[in-house]
Coordinates of C-alpha atoms in Angstrom, one line a residue:
Chain P
M11 CA 23.8 11.9 -35.3
M12 CA 23.1 10.6 -31.8
K13 CA 19.5 11.9 -32.1
T14 CA 18.7 10.2 -35.4
L15 CA 20.1 7.0 -33.9
L16 CA 17.8 7.3 -30.9
I17 CA 14.8 8.1 -32.9
A18 CA 15.5 5.2 -35.3
S19 CA 15.8 2.7 -32.4
L20 CA 12.7 4.1 -30.8
A21 CA 10.8 3.7 -34.0
L22 CA 12.1 0.2 -34.3
A23 CA 11.2 -0.7 -30.8
F24 CA 7.6 0.6 -31.0
G25 CA 6.9 0.2 -34.6
Q26 CA 5.8 3.9 -34.7
A27 CA 7.6 7.1 -34.3
H28 CA 5.1 8.8 -32.0
A29 CA 5.0 6.3 -29.2
A30 CA 5.7 7.9 -25.8
P31 CA 9.3 7.0 -24.8
I32 CA 9.3 4.2 -22.3
A33 CA 12.5 3.7 -20.4
M34 CA 12.3 0.0 -20.0
E35 CA 10.2 -1.7 -22.6
D36 CA 8.9 -4.4 -20.4
Q37 CA 9.1 -6.0 -17.0
S38 CA 10.0 -9.3 -18.5
Q39 CA 10.5 -12.1 -16.2
L40 CA 13.7 -12.5 -14.2
K41 CA 15.4 -15.8 -14.0
V42 CA 16.1 -16.1 -10.4
P43 CA 17.6 -18.8 -8.1
P44 CA 15.1 -21.5 -6.9
A45 CA 13.5 -21.3 -3.5
S46 CA 15.5 -24.4 -2.5
K47 CA 18.6 -22.2 -2.3
T48 CA 18.7 -20.8 1.2
P49 CA 19.2 -17.0 1.3
F50 CA 22.2 -16.1 3.5
F51 CA 22.8 -12.4 2.7
V52 CA 21.9 -10.0 5.6
P53 CA 21.4 -6.4 4.7
P54 CA 22.7 -3.7 7.2
S55 CA 20.3 -2.5 10.0
E56 CA 19.1 1.0 10.5
K57 CA 21.4 1.3 13.5
E58 CA 24.3 1.2 11.1
L59 CA 23.2 4.3 9.2
P60 CA 25.9 6.9 9.0
D61 CA 25.0 10.3 10.3
N62 CA 26.0 12.4 7.3
A63 CA 24.8 13.3 3.8
Y64 CA 25.0 9.7 2.7
G65 CA 22.8 8.6 5.6
K66 CA 20.3 11.3 4.9
M67 CA 20.0 10.2 1.3
I68 CA 19.5 6.6 2.3
R69 CA 16.7 7.8 4.6
D70 CA 15.1 9.8 1.7
G71 CA 15.3 6.7 -0.5
Y72 CA 13.8 4.6 2.2
A73 CA 10.9 7.0 2.7
L74 CA 10.2 7.1 -1.0
F75 CA 10.2 3.3 -1.1
V76 CA 7.7 2.8 1.7
D77 CA 5.5 5.9 1.2
T78 CA 5.8 6.4 -2.6
K79 CA 2.2 7.4 -3.3
R80 CA 2.2 10.2 -0.7
L81 CA 5.7 11.5 -1.2
A82 CA 6.0 11.3 -5.0
P83 CA 2.4 11.7 -6.3
K84 CA 3.6 13.2 -9.5
Y85 CA 5.1 9.9 -10.5
V86 CA 2.5 7.5 -9.2
G87 CA -0.7 6.9 -11.0
N88 CA -2.3 4.3 -8.7
G89 CA -2.6 3.7 -4.9
L90 CA 0.6 1.7 -4.4
N91 CA 3.9 2.0 -2.6
C92 CA 7.1 0.1 -3.7
S93 CA 7.1 -1.8 -0.5
N94 CA 3.7 -3.3 -1.2
C95 CA 5.3 -5.8 -3.5
H96 CA 8.9 -5.7 -2.0
I97 CA 8.0 -6.7 1.5
D98 CA 9.8 -5.6 4.7
Q99 CA 11.0 -2.3 3.1
G100 CA 12.7 -4.2 0.3
R101 CA 14.6 -6.5 2.6
L102 CA 12.7 -9.7 2.6
A103 CA 14.3 -12.6 0.6
H104 CA 11.9 -14.1 -2.1
S105 CA 10.2 -10.8 -2.2
A106 CA 12.4 -9.3 -4.9
P107 CA 14.6 -7.6 -2.3
L108 CA 16.6 -4.5 -3.3
W109 CA 19.9 -6.2 -2.1
G110 CA 19.2 -9.0 -4.5
A111 CA 18.7 -6.6 -7.4
Y112 CA 21.3 -3.9 -7.0
P113 CA 24.4 -6.0 -7.6
M114 CA 22.9 -7.5 -10.8
Y115 CA 22.8 -4.2 -12.9
P116 CA 23.5 -3.1 -15.5
A117 CA 21.9 -6.2 -16.9
Y118 CA 22.3 -7.4 -20.5
R119 CA 19.2 -9.0 -22.0
K120 CA 19.7 -11.3 -24.9
K121 CA 16.0 -11.1 -25.9
N122 CA 16.3 -7.6 -27.2
D123 CA 20.1 -7.2 -27.2
K124 CA 20.0 -4.4 -24.8
V125 CA 21.6 -3.3 -21.6
N126 CA 19.4 -2.0 -18.8
T127 CA 20.7 0.1 -16.0
F128 CA 19.4 0.0 -12.4
A129 CA 17.8 3.4 -13.0
E130 CA 15.9 2.0 -15.9
R131 CA 14.7 -0.9 -13.8
L132 CA 13.4 1.6 -11.2
Q133 CA 11.7 3.6 -14.0
G134 CA 10.1 0.4 -15.3
C135 CA 8.5 -0.1 -11.9
F136 CA 7.1 3.4 -11.9
Q137 CA 5.7 3.0 -15.4
F138 CA 4.0 -0.3 -14.9
S139 CA 3.7 -1.4 -11.2
M140 CA 2.9 2.1 -10.1
N141 CA 1.0 3.0 -13.3
G142 CA 2.8 6.3 -13.4
T143 CA 5.2 8.6 -15.2
P144 CA 8.8 7.7 -14.3
P145 CA 11.1 10.3 -12.8
A146 CA 14.1 11.1 -15.0
A147 CA 17.1 8.9 -14.5
D148 CA 19.1 11.7 -12.9
S149 CA 16.2 13.0 -10.7
P150 CA 16.5 13.2 -6.9
E151 CA 13.9 10.4 -6.6
I152 CA 15.8 7.8 -8.7
T153 CA 19.0 8.9 -7.1
A154 CA 17.7 8.4 -3.5
L155 CA 16.1 5.1 -4.3
S156 CA 19.3 3.9 -5.9
V157 CA 21.3 5.0 -2.9
Y158 CA 18.9 3.1 -0.6
A159 CA 19.3 0.0 -2.7
Y160 CA 23.1 0.4 -2.8
W161 CA 23.2 0.7 1.0
L162 CA 21.0 -2.4 1.5
A163 CA 23.4 -4.3 -0.8
S164 CA 26.5 -3.2 1.3
K165 CA 29.2 -5.9 1.1
A166 CA 27.3 -8.0 -1.4
P167 CA 29.5 -9.2 -4.3
I168 CA 28.8 -7.5 -7.7
G169 CA 27.4 -9.6 -10.5
V170 CA 26.9 -12.7 -8.3
E171 CA 23.3 -13.6 -8.1
P172 CA 22.4 -13.9 -4.4
A173 CA 20.0 -16.7 -3.2
G174 CA 16.7 -15.0 -2.3
R175 CA 16.6 -12.7 -5.3
G176 CA 13.3 -12.1 -7.0
Y177 CA 10.2 -14.2 -6.5
P178 CA 11.0 -17.9 -6.9
D179 CA 9.2 -19.9 -9.6
V180 CA 6.2 -21.9 -8.5
N181 CA 5.7 -24.9 -10.8
P182 CA 2.5 -24.6 -12.9
P183 CA 0.1 -27.2 -11.6
A184 CA -0.4 -30.3 -13.8
G185 CA -4.1 -29.7 -14.3
G186 CA -3.7 -25.9 -15.0
Y187 CA -5.4 -23.2 -12.9
D188 CA -9.1 -22.7 -12.2
L189 CA -10.7 -19.3 -11.8
K190 CA -13.6 -20.6 -9.7
R191 CA -11.4 -22.3 -7.2
G192 CA -9.3 -19.1 -7.2
A193 CA -12.3 -17.1 -6.2
E194 CA -12.9 -19.4 -3.3
V195 CA -9.3 -19.1 -2.1
F196 CA -9.7 -15.3 -2.4
Q197 CA -12.8 -15.1 -0.3
A198 CA -11.4 -17.4 2.4
Q199 CA -7.8 -16.1 2.6
C200 CA -7.5 -12.6 1.1
A201 CA -10.8 -10.7 1.2
L202 CA -10.7 -9.8 4.9
C203 CA -7.7 -7.6 4.1
H204 CA -7.9 -6.7 0.4
G205 CA -11.7 -6.3 0.4
G206 CA -14.4 -8.5 -1.2
N207 CA -13.9 -6.7 -4.5
G208 CA -10.1 -6.5 -4.3
E209 CA -10.5 -2.8 -3.6
G210 CA -8.1 -2.6 -0.7
Q211 CA -8.7 -0.7 2.5
K212 CA -7.7 2.9 3.4
V213 CA -7.2 4.9 6.5
G214 CA -7.7 8.5 5.6
A215 CA -6.4 9.1 2.0
D216 CA -3.9 6.2 2.0
Y217 CA -4.2 2.5 1.5
V218 CA -3.1 0.3 4.3
M219 CA -4.3 -2.8 2.5
P220 CA -3.4 -2.3 -1.2
P221 CA -6.0 -2.9 -3.9
L222 CA -5.5 -6.0 -6.2
W223 CA -7.4 -4.8 -9.2
G224 CA -9.2 -1.7 -10.4
K225 CA -7.9 1.7 -11.2
D226 CA -5.6 2.0 -8.2
S227 CA -3.8 -1.3 -8.9
Y228 CA -0.8 -2.2 -11.1
N229 CA -1.4 -1.9 -14.9
W230 CA -1.6 -4.5 -17.6
G231 CA 2.1 -4.0 -18.5
A232 CA 3.4 -4.8 -14.9
G233 CA 5.3 -7.9 -14.1
M234 CA 2.7 -8.8 -11.5
H235 CA 0.0 -9.1 -14.2
R236 CA 1.6 -12.4 -15.2
I237 CA -0.2 -15.2 -13.5
N238 CA 3.1 -17.1 -12.9
T239 CA 4.8 -14.0 -11.4
A240 CA 1.7 -13.3 -9.1
A241 CA 1.6 -16.9 -8.1
S242 CA 5.3 -16.7 -7.1
F243 CA 4.8 -13.5 -5.1
I244 CA 1.6 -14.8 -3.4
K245 CA 3.1 -18.2 -2.6
Y246 CA 6.2 -16.7 -0.8
N247 CA 4.6 -13.5 0.6
M248 CA 0.8 -13.9 1.2
P249 CA -1.4 -14.1 3.2
L250 CA 0.6 -11.5 5.0
G251 CA 2.4 -13.1 7.9
K252 CA 1.8 -16.7 6.6
P253 CA 4.1 -17.1 3.6
G254 CA 4.3 -20.6 2.2
S255 CA 0.9 -21.6 3.6
L256 CA -0.9 -21.9 0.3
S257 CA -0.3 -24.9 -1.9
D258 CA 1.2 -24.3 -5.4
Q259 CA -2.3 -25.0 -6.8
Q260 CA -4.0 -22.5 -4.6
A261 CA -1.3 -19.9 -5.4
W262 CA -1.9 -20.3 -9.1
D263 CA -5.7 -20.4 -8.8
V264 CA -5.9 -17.2 -6.8
A265 CA -3.2 -15.5 -8.9
A266 CA -5.3 -16.2 -12.0
F267 CA -8.4 -15.0 -10.3
V268 CA -6.8 -11.7 -9.3
N269 CA -5.3 -11.2 -12.7
S270 CA -8.6 -11.9 -14.5
H271 CA -9.9 -8.6 -13.3
E272 CA -9.6 -5.2 -15.1
R273 CA -6.8 -2.8 -14.2
P274 CA -5.3 0.2 -15.9
Q275 CA -4.4 -0.2 -19.6
D276 CA -1.0 -1.2 -20.7
P277 CA 0.8 2.1 -21.4
R278 CA 2.4 0.5 -24.5
L279 CA -1.1 0.1 -26.1
V280 CA -0.5 -0.3 -29.9
D281 CA -2.9 1.8 -32.1
G282 CA -5.5 1.6 -29.4
S283 CA -5.9 -2.1 -30.1
V284 CA -5.9 -4.7 -27.3
E285 CA -5.3 -7.4 -29.9
K286 CA -2.2 -5.7 -31.4
T287 CA -0.9 -5.1 -28.0
R288 CA -1.4 -8.7 -27.0
V289 CA 0.4 -9.9 -30.1
K290 CA 3.3 -7.5 -29.5
F291 CA 3.8 -7.6 -25.8
H292 CA 1.8 -10.3 -24.1
A293 CA 1.9 -13.4 -26.4
N294 CA 5.4 -14.3 -25.2
D295 CA 5.2 -12.9 -21.7
G296 CA 4.7 -15.8 -19.3
V297 CA 1.2 -16.9 -18.5
N298 CA -1.3 -14.1 -18.7
L299 CA -4.9 -13.3 -19.7
Y300 CA -4.4 -10.0 -21.5
G301 CA -6.4 -9.9 -24.8
Q302 CA -8.1 -13.2 -24.1
T303 CA -11.8 -13.8 -23.7
V304 CA -13.0 -15.2 -20.5
G305 CA -16.7 -16.0 -20.1
G306 CA -17.5 -14.0 -23.2
V307 CA -15.7 -10.9 -21.9
L308 CA -12.5 -9.4 -23.5
I309 CA -9.9 -9.0 -20.8
G310 CA -7.4 -6.1 -21.1
Q311 CA -9.8 -3.2 -21.9
G312 CA -8.4 -1.2 -19.0
T313 CA -10.2 0.8 -16.3
G314 CA -9.9 4.2 -17.8
K315 CA -8.2 7.0 -15.8
Chain B
M11 CA -20.7 13.6 38.5
I12 CA -21.4 16.8 36.6
P13 CA -18.9 16.1 33.8
L14 CA -20.6 12.7 33.3
N15 CA -23.9 14.3 32.6
R16 CA -22.3 16.8 30.3
V17 CA -20.6 14.1 28.3
L18 CA -23.9 12.2 27.9
M19 CA -25.8 15.3 26.9
S20 CA -23.3 16.5 24.4
S21 CA -23.0 13.1 22.9
L22 CA -26.7 12.8 22.6
L23 CA -26.7 16.1 20.6
L24 CA -23.8 15.0 18.5
F25 CA -25.1 11.7 17.2
S26 CA -27.6 11.6 14.4
L27 CA -28.5 7.9 14.3
P28 CA -32.0 6.8 13.4
S29 CA -33.6 7.9 16.7
A30 CA -35.3 4.8 18.1
H31 CA -32.3 2.6 17.5
A32 CA -30.0 5.3 18.9
A33 CA -32.1 5.8 22.0
E34 CA -32.0 2.1 22.7
G35 CA -28.3 1.9 22.1
Q36 CA -27.8 4.9 24.4
K37 CA -30.0 3.3 27.1
V38 CA -28.1 0.0 27.0
F39 CA -24.9 1.9 27.3
S40 CA -25.9 4.0 30.2
Q41 CA -28.5 1.9 32.0
G42 CA -28.1 -1.7 30.8
G43 CA -30.4 -4.1 28.9
Q44 CA -33.8 -5.6 29.7
N45 CA -32.2 -8.5 31.4
P46 CA -30.6 -7.2 34.7
A47 CA -27.5 -9.3 34.1
A48 CA -26.8 -7.0 31.1
M49 CA -25.3 -4.3 33.2
A50 CA -24.7 -0.8 32.0
C51 CA -21.6 -0.7 29.8
M52 CA -20.8 2.7 31.0
S53 CA -20.0 1.6 34.5
C54 CA -17.0 -0.4 33.4
H55 CA -16.1 1.1 30.0
G56 CA -16.4 4.6 31.2
P57 CA -19.0 7.4 30.7
D58 CA -17.1 8.4 27.5
G59 CA -16.7 4.8 26.4
L60 CA -12.9 5.3 26.5
G61 CA -12.3 2.6 29.0
M62 CA -10.7 2.6 32.5
A63 CA -7.0 2.5 32.3
A64 CA -6.4 1.6 35.9
A65 CA -8.6 -1.4 35.8
G66 CA -7.5 -2.4 32.3
F67 CA -11.1 -2.1 31.0
P68 CA -11.0 -1.5 27.2
R69 CA -12.1 1.5 25.2
L70 CA -15.2 0.8 23.1
A71 CA -15.9 4.3 21.7
G72 CA -15.2 4.5 18.0
L73 CA -14.5 0.8 17.4
S74 CA -16.4 -0.5 14.4
A75 CA -19.8 -2.0 14.9
G76 CA -18.8 -5.1 13.1
Y77 CA -15.8 -5.8 15.3
L78 CA -17.8 -5.0 18.5
S79 CA -20.7 -7.3 17.7
K80 CA -18.3 -10.0 16.6
Q81 CA -16.7 -9.8 20.0
L82 CA -20.0 -10.1 21.8
A83 CA -20.9 -13.1 19.7
D84 CA -17.5 -14.6 20.5
F85 CA -18.0 -14.1 24.3
R86 CA -21.3 -15.9 23.8
S87 CA -19.8 -18.8 21.9
G88 CA -16.8 -19.1 24.2
S89 CA -14.2 -18.6 21.6
R90 CA -13.3 -15.6 23.7
K91 CA -13.2 -16.2 27.4
N92 CA -13.8 -13.6 30.2
P93 CA -15.8 -14.2 33.4
I94 CA -17.4 -10.7 33.3
M95 CA -18.2 -10.4 29.6
E96 CA -19.4 -13.9 28.9
P97 CA -22.5 -13.8 31.0
L98 CA -23.1 -10.2 30.1
A99 CA -23.0 -10.8 26.4
K100 CA -25.4 -13.8 26.8
A101 CA -27.8 -11.5 28.6
L102 CA -28.1 -9.0 25.8
S103 CA -30.7 -9.5 23.1
D104 CA -29.8 -9.4 19.4
D105 CA -31.6 -6.1 19.1
E106 CA -29.7 -4.7 22.0
V107 CA -26.4 -5.8 20.5
S108 CA -27.1 -4.2 17.2
A109 CA -28.3 -0.9 18.9
V110 CA -25.5 -0.6 21.4
T111 CA -22.7 -1.5 19.0
A112 CA -24.0 1.2 16.5
W113 CA -24.1 3.7 19.4
L114 CA -20.6 2.8 20.5
A115 CA -19.1 3.0 17.0
A116 CA -20.5 6.5 16.6
M117 CA -19.2 7.7 19.9
P118 CA -16.3 10.2 19.5
A119 CA -12.8 9.0 20.3
P120 CA -9.4 10.8 20.1
A121 CA -7.8 10.3 16.7
A122 CA -4.8 8.0 16.5
P123 CA -1.5 9.8 16.2
D124 CA -1.0 11.1 12.6
L125 CA 1.8 8.9 11.6
H126 CA 2.8 7.8 8.1
R127 CA 4.6 4.8 6.8
Q128 CA 7.9 6.4 6.2
Q129 CA 9.2 6.8 9.7
M130 CA 12.4 4.8 10.4
A131 CA 12.4 3.0 13.7
S132 CA 14.7 4.2 16.4
D133 CA 14.5 1.3 18.9
P134 CA 13.5 -2.4 18.8
T135 CA 10.0 -1.8 20.1
Q136 CA 9.2 0.7 17.5
A137 CA 10.8 -1.6 14.9
L138 CA 8.5 -4.4 15.9
A139 CA 5.4 -2.2 15.8
L140 CA 6.3 -0.7 12.4
Y141 CA 7.9 -3.5 10.5
G142 CA 7.6 -6.6 12.6
D143 CA 10.3 -9.3 12.6
W144 CA 10.1 -11.4 9.4
S145 CA 12.6 -13.9 10.8
R146 CA 9.8 -14.9 13.1
Q147 CA 7.0 -14.2 10.5
I148 CA 5.7 -11.3 12.5
P149 CA 4.4 -8.5 10.2
G150 CA 4.4 -5.0 11.6
C151 CA 1.4 -4.3 13.9
V152 CA 0.6 -1.2 11.9
Q153 CA 0.4 -3.2 8.6
C154 CA -2.9 -4.7 10.0
H155 CA -3.9 -2.2 12.7
G156 CA -3.2 0.9 10.6
P157 CA -0.7 3.8 11.0
G158 CA -0.3 4.6 14.7
G159 CA -2.7 1.7 15.6
S160 CA -5.7 3.6 14.2
G161 CA -7.7 0.5 13.3
V162 CA -8.6 -0.5 9.7
G163 CA -12.2 -1.1 8.5
E164 CA -14.5 -3.5 10.2
H165 CA -12.0 -6.3 11.1
F166 CA -8.9 -4.6 12.5
P167 CA -9.5 -2.9 15.8
P168 CA -7.5 0.2 17.0
L169 CA -4.7 -0.3 19.4
A170 CA -4.2 3.4 20.0
H171 CA -5.9 4.7 23.2
Q172 CA -6.4 1.3 24.6
P173 CA -5.1 0.8 28.1
A174 CA -1.7 -0.9 28.1
A175 CA -2.9 -3.4 30.7
Y176 CA -5.7 -4.4 28.4
L177 CA -3.4 -4.8 25.4
V178 CA -1.1 -7.0 27.4
A179 CA -4.0 -9.1 28.7
Q180 CA -5.2 -9.7 25.1
L181 CA -1.8 -10.7 23.7
N182 CA -1.4 -13.1 26.7
A183 CA -4.9 -14.5 26.1
W184 CA -3.8 -15.5 22.5
R185 CA -0.6 -16.9 23.9
D186 CA -2.4 -19.1 26.4
G187 CA -5.3 -19.9 24.1
S188 CA -8.1 -18.3 26.2
R189 CA -8.8 -16.0 23.2
S190 CA -9.0 -17.9 19.9
N191 CA -11.5 -15.9 18.0
D192 CA -9.2 -14.2 15.5
P193 CA -10.0 -14.8 11.8
N194 CA -7.6 -17.2 10.2
Q195 CA -5.4 -17.2 13.4
M196 CA -4.0 -13.8 12.4
M197 CA -3.2 -12.8 15.9
A198 CA -2.4 -16.1 17.6
G199 CA 0.7 -16.6 15.4
V200 CA 1.9 -13.0 16.0
A201 CA 1.3 -13.2 19.8
K202 CA 2.9 -16.6 20.2
A203 CA 6.0 -15.5 18.4
M204 CA 6.5 -12.5 20.8
S205 CA 8.5 -12.6 24.0
E206 CA 7.0 -11.5 27.3
D207 CA 9.1 -8.3 27.3
E208 CA 8.0 -7.5 23.8
V209 CA 4.4 -7.9 24.7
K210 CA 4.8 -5.3 27.5
A211 CA 6.9 -2.9 25.5
V212 CA 4.7 -2.9 22.4
A213 CA 1.5 -2.5 24.5
A214 CA 3.0 0.5 26.2
Y215 CA 4.1 1.9 22.8
F216 CA 0.5 1.9 21.4
A217 CA -1.1 2.9 24.7
N218 CA 1.3 5.9 24.9
G219 CA 0.3 7.3 21.5
A220 CA 2.9 5.4 19.4
T221 CA 5.5 8.0 20.2
Q222 CA 8.2 6.3 22.3
G223 CA 9.0 2.7 22.9
G224 CA 7.6 1.8 26.3
K225 CA 10.3 0.3 28.4

């Protein structure tokens, strides 16, 4: 009974019965408080960690969050760590902090009439942002990450959206964005760290400066592939140590430039067709270049494995 | 003086740079350049290129050639001020700069401590080094300088195995403006946001192998 139901809904969701099960269908955009609302929530400090099994699990979750690629290679298909996009160990306001997220789940989404749990949200980030295979909802990894998030959210009210959640919207510039100007911003403000070809920089086997495109970056299904979401992240978090120093126009230009480069294929690829995938998943997903042609080249073909 | 010879001999054997270039680099390092004002680097930076901790002279061995030649250019242009190195850098020819920096970059240096991102800080100094303090817009030092202060690529020099006194002097130089050569003011903002005590403690932390917070 239960099984048939599940299969039926899977079939509905993916339009085909053989699609790999994907815990969270997309990383569709959050509606978050505007940047004008001053964040006031203060997560607990390391000094307040209890010295018991709970404290140990928080430490495990913390370790996974900042050193994901090295500690959970089975689940990570690129070169990233969670903390690359959730700055200051998931603590920084306007960097989609974990304390801003935890109290807001389970979340109901009208768009597809579904309820997503916090575990599913984490699985979504493994699937898309980390281009990997998500650990099971009851795995030690998801449990530890959830415990870490729960601890950071200590004393936050449940179901009340805190100021500082997510990456605040950056208004689209009146004249649109420009890839050439974006390339100039990139060379002047980003390349020293992220490399002239967005390839990042490693020490030993691990990235210190994460890649921005190519096979070790987030995939075409990730929230960051949207130009508007990347502009929000960049405006409030980059260049590292100088948040807010770019104009809205520069943030959009450079976000578009970054997201006009190839990255791993969308794992939801429909019938091997970029066009079908665009229509199904990208046409109504913010501002993005997936499946479009820029300078005569089709974007969204993926980097291969 | 016997160990000195040994070091030079063994390093000569170790390096496999294109020979003429390498020989010139080695010569500038141990004997100085054509111009007598370009004194032998070894006499201040140590026969092994690892600096002289007591005098606060920096380690040059194993730093990237790009970073080293940029510093020499900055001493020449005055965006980095130092009464000893400014005239010395001006006395080196471009060829000598390219040879000696390649030589220095290839010199062996002890590895930075093998640390990873996942440590949790146990005191405020370690916290500043690892995560920074975002309320003052200071990223963690290791986010730019690599785990344990290993250095990253051409642009981010190592902090590990630099004398504490040298690290303090550089942070203070950014604070008072006598060093203003950092790309996009990456260091000036960081150094100016730090307190005097933090400068000393973080310098000791990296000089001591990133193991304990220097008090």
